[in-house]
PDB file of C-alpha atoms in Angstrom:
ATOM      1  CA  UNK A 864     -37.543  75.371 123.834  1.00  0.00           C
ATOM      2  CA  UNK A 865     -35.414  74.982 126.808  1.00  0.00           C
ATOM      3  CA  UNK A 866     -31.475  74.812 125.845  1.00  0.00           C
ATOM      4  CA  UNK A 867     -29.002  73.273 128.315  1.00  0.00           C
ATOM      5  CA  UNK A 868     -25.498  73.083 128.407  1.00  0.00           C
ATOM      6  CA  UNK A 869     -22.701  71.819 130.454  1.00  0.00           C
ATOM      7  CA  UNK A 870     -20.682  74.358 132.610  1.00  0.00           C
ATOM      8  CA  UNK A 871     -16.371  73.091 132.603  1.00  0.00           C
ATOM      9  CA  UNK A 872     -14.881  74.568 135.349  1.00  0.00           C
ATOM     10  CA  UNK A 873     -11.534  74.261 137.050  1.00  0.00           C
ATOM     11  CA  UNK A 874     -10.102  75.084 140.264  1.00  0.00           C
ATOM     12  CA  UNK A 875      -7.692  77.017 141.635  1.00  0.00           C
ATOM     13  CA  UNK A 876      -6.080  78.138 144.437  1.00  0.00           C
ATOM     14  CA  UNK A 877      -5.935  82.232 145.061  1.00  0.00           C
ATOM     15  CA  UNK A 878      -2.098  83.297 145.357  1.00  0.00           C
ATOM     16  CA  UNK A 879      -2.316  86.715 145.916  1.00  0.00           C
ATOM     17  CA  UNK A 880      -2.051  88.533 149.641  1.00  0.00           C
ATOM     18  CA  UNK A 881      -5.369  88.745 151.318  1.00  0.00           C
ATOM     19  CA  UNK A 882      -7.472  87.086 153.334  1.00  0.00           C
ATOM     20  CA  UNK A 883      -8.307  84.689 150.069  1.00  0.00           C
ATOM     21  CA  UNK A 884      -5.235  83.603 149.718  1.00  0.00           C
ATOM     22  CA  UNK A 885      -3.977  79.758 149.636  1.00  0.00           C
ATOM     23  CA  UNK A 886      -8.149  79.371 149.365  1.00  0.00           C
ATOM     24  CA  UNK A 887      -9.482  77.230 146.336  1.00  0.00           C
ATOM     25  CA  UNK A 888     -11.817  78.379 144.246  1.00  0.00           C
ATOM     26  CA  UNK A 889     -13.480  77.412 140.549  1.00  0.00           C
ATOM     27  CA  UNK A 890     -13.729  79.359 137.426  1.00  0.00           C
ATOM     28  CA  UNK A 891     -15.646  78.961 134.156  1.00  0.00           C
ATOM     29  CA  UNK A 892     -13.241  77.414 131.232  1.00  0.00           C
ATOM     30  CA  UNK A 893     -14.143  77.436 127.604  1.00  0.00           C
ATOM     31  CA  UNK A 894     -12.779  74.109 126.024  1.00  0.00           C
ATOM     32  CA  UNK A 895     -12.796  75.919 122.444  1.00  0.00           C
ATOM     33  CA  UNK A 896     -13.519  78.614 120.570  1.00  0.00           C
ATOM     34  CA  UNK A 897     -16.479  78.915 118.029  1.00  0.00           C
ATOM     35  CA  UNK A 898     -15.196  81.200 115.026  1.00  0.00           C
ATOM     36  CA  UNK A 899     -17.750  83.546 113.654  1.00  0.00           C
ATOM     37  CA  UNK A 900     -18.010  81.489 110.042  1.00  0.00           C
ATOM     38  CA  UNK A 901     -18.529  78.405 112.405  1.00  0.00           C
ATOM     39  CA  UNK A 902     -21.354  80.251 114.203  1.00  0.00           C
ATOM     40  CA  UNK A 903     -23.050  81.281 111.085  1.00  0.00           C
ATOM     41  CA  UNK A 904     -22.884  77.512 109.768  1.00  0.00           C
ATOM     42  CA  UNK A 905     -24.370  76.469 113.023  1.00  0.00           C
ATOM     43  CA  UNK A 906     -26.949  78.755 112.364  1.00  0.00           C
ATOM     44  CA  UNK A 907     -27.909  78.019 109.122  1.00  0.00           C
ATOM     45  CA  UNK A 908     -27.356  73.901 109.738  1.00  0.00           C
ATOM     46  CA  UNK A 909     -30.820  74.195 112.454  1.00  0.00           C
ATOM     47  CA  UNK A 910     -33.545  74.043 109.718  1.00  0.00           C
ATOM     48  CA  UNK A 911     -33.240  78.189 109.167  1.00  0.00           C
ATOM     49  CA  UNK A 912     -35.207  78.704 105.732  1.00  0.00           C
ATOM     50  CA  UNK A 913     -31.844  81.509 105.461  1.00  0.00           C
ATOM     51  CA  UNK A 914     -28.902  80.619 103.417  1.00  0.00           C
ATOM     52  CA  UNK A 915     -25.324  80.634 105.265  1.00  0.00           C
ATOM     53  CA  UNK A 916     -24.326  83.966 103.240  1.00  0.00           C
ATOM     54  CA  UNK A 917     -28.070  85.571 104.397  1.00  0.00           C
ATOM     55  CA  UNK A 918     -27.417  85.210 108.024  1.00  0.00           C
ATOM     56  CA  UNK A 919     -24.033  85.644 107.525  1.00  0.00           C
ATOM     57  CA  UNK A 920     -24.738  89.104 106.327  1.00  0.00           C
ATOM     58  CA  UNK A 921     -27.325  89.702 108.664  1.00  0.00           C
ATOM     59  CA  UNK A 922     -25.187  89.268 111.100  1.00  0.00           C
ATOM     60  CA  UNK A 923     -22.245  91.332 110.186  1.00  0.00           C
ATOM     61  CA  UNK A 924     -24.726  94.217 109.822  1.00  0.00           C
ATOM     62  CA  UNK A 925     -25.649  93.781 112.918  1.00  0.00           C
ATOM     63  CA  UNK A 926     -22.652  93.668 114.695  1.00  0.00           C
ATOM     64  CA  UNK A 927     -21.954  97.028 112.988  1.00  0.00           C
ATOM     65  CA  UNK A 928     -24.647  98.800 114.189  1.00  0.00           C
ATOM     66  CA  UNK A 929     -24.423  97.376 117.319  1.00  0.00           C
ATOM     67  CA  UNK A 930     -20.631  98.607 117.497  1.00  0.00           C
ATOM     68  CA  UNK A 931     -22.166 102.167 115.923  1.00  0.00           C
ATOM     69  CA  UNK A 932     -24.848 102.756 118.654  1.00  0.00           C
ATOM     70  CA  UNK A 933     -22.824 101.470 121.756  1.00  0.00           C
ATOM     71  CA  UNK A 934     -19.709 103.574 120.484  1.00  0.00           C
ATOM     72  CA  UNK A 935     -22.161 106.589 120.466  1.00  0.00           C
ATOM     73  CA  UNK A 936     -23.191 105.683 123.976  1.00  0.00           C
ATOM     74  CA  UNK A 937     -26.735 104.292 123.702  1.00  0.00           C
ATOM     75  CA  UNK A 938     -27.465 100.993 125.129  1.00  0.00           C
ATOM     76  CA  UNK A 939     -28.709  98.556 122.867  1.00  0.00           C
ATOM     77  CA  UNK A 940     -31.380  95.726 123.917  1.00  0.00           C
ATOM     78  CA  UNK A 941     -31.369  92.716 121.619  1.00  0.00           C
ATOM     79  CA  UNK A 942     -34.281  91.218 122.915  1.00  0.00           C
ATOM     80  CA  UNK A 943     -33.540  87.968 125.661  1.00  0.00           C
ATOM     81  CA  UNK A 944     -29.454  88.055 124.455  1.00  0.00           C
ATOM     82  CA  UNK A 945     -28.850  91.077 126.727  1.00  0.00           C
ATOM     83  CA  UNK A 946     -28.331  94.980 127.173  1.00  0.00           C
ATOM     84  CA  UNK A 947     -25.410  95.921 125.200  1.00  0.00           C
ATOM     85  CA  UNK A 948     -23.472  99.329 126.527  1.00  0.00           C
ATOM     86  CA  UNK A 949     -20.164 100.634 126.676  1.00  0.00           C
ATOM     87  CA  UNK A 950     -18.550 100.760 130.231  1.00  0.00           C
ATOM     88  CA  UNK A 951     -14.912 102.169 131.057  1.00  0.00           C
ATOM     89  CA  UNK A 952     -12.455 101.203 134.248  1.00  0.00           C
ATOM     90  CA  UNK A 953     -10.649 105.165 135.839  1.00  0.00           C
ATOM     91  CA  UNK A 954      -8.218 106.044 138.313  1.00  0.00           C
ATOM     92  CA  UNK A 955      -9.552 107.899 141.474  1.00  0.00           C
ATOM     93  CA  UNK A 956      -9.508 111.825 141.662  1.00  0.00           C
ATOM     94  CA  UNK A 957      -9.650 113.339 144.664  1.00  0.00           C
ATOM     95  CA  UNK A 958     -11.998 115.969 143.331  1.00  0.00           C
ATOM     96  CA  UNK A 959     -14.561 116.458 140.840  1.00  0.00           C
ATOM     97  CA  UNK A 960     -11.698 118.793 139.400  1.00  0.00           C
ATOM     98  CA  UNK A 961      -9.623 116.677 139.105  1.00  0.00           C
ATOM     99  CA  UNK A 962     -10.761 114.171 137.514  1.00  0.00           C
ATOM    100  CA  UNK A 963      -9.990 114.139 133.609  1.00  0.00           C
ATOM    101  CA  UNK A 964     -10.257 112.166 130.276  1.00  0.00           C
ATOM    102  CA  UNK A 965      -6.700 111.061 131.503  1.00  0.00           C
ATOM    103  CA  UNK A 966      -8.511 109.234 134.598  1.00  0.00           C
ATOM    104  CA  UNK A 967      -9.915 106.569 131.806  1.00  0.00           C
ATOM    105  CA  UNK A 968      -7.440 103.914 132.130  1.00  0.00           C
ATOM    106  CA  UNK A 969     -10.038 101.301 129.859  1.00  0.00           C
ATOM    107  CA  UNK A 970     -13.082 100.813 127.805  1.00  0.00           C
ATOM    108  CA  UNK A 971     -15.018  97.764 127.536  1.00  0.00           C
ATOM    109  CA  UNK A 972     -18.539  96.355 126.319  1.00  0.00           C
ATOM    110  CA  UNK A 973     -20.686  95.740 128.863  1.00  0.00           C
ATOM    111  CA  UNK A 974     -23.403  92.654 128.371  1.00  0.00           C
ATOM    112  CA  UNK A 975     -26.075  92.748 130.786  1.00  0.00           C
ATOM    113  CA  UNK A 976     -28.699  89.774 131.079  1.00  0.00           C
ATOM    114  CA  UNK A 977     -32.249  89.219 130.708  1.00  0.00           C
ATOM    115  CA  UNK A 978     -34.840  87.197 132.680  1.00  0.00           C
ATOM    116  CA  UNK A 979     -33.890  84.221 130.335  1.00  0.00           C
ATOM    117  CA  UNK A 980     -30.751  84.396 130.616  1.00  0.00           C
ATOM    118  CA  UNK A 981     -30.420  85.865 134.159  1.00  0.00           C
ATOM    119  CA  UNK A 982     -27.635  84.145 136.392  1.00  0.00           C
ATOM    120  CA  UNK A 983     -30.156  82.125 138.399  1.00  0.00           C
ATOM    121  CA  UNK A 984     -31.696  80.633 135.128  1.00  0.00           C
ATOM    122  CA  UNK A 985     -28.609  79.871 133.512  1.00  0.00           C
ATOM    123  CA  UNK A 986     -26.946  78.303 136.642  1.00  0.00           C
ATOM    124  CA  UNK A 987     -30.222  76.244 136.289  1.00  0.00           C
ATOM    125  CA  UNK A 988     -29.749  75.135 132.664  1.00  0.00           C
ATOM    126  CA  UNK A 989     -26.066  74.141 133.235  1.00  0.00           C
ATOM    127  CA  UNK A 990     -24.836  70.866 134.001  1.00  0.00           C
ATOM    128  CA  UNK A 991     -20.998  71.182 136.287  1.00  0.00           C
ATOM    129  CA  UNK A 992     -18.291  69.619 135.017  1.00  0.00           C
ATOM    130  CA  UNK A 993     -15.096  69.554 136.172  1.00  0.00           C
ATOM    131  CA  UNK A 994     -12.339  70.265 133.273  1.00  0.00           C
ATOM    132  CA  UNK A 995      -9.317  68.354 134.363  1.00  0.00           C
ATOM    133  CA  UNK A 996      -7.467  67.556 131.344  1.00  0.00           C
ATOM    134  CA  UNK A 997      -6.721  70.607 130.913  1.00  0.00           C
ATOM    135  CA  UNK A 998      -3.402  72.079 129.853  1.00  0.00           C
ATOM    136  CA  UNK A 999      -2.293  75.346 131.110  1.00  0.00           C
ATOM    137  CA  UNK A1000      -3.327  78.028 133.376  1.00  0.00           C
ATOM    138  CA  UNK A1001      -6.615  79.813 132.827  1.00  0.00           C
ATOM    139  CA  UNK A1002      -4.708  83.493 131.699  1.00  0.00           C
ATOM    140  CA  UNK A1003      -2.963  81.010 128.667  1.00  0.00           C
ATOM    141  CA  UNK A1004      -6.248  81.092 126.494  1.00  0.00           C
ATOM    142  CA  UNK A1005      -8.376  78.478 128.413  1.00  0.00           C
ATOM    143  CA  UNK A1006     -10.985  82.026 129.584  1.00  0.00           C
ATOM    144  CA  UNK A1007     -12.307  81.721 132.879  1.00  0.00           C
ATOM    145  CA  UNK A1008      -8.873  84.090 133.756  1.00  0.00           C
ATOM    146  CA  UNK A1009     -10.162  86.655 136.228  1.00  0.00           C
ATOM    147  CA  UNK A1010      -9.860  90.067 135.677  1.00  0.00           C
ATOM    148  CA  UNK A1011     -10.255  92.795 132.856  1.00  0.00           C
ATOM    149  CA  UNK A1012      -9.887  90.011 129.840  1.00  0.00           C
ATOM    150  CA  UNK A1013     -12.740  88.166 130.844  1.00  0.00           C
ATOM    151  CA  UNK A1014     -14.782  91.332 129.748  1.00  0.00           C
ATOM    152  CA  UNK A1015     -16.542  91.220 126.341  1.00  0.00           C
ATOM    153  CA  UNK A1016     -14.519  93.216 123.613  1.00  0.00           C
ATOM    154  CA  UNK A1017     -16.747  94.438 120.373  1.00  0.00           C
ATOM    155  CA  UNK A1018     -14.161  93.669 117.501  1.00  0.00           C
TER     156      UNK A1018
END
């Protein structure tokens, strides 16, 4: 089964200093959010022979082991979905020396693809659509921001 989607996007033009600046561009905009309860109804609503509460519990075991293993800094393969591992943003050193635990400025999930879902094949599974009605700018909760909050965060 091949699953397709539509890609909303929404330009923008760079303001920062640089030689991208005043240049438009396009990010990735999410028009909604699908709680977890709604994701485990949607689930359970496309002929699963599991009850809502059985995946539901599946799930939230899974997320905790998931959160268990990547915290102890394994990666964790779940199967096409991606490579789940736990990456961090530092400040430079200048030496080896001098770099410290106080260097770590972040921590963040890292998802890796798979051949399925590899950037090629999902640019070919998505249809572009420009979101225009859109209200706000992308940092106000539309996604598609730029930066360290588009990163995954294990909750």
């Amino acid at each position: 089964m091949t699953t397709t989607g539509t890609l909303k996007f929404r330009k923008y033009q760079e303001k920062r200093a640089g030689d991208f600046k005043d240049k438009w561009y396009g990010k990735a905009v999410q028009d909604r959010m699908v709680e977890f309860e709604d994701f485990v109804t949607h689930m359970s609503e496309h002929n699963s022979p599991y009850s809502r509460g059985v995946i539901h519990g599946v799930l939230i075991d899974m997320l905790s082991c998931l959160q268990e293993l990547v915290l102890d800094g394994k990666s964790v393969r779940l199967g096409e979905l991606g490579l789940f591992s736990i990456g961090m943003s530092t400040s430079p050193a200048a030496t080896a020396q001098e770099f410290t635990a106080a260097n770590i400025k972040g921590v963040h999930l890292n998802v890796r693809n798979t051949k399925t879902w590899s950037n090629q094949e999902l640019r070919k599974r998505c249809r572009l659509t420009e979101l225009t009605a859109y209200a706000g700018t992308p940092q106000e909760g539309g996604g598609g921001g730029g930066g360290e909050d588009d990163r995954p965060v294990i909750e």
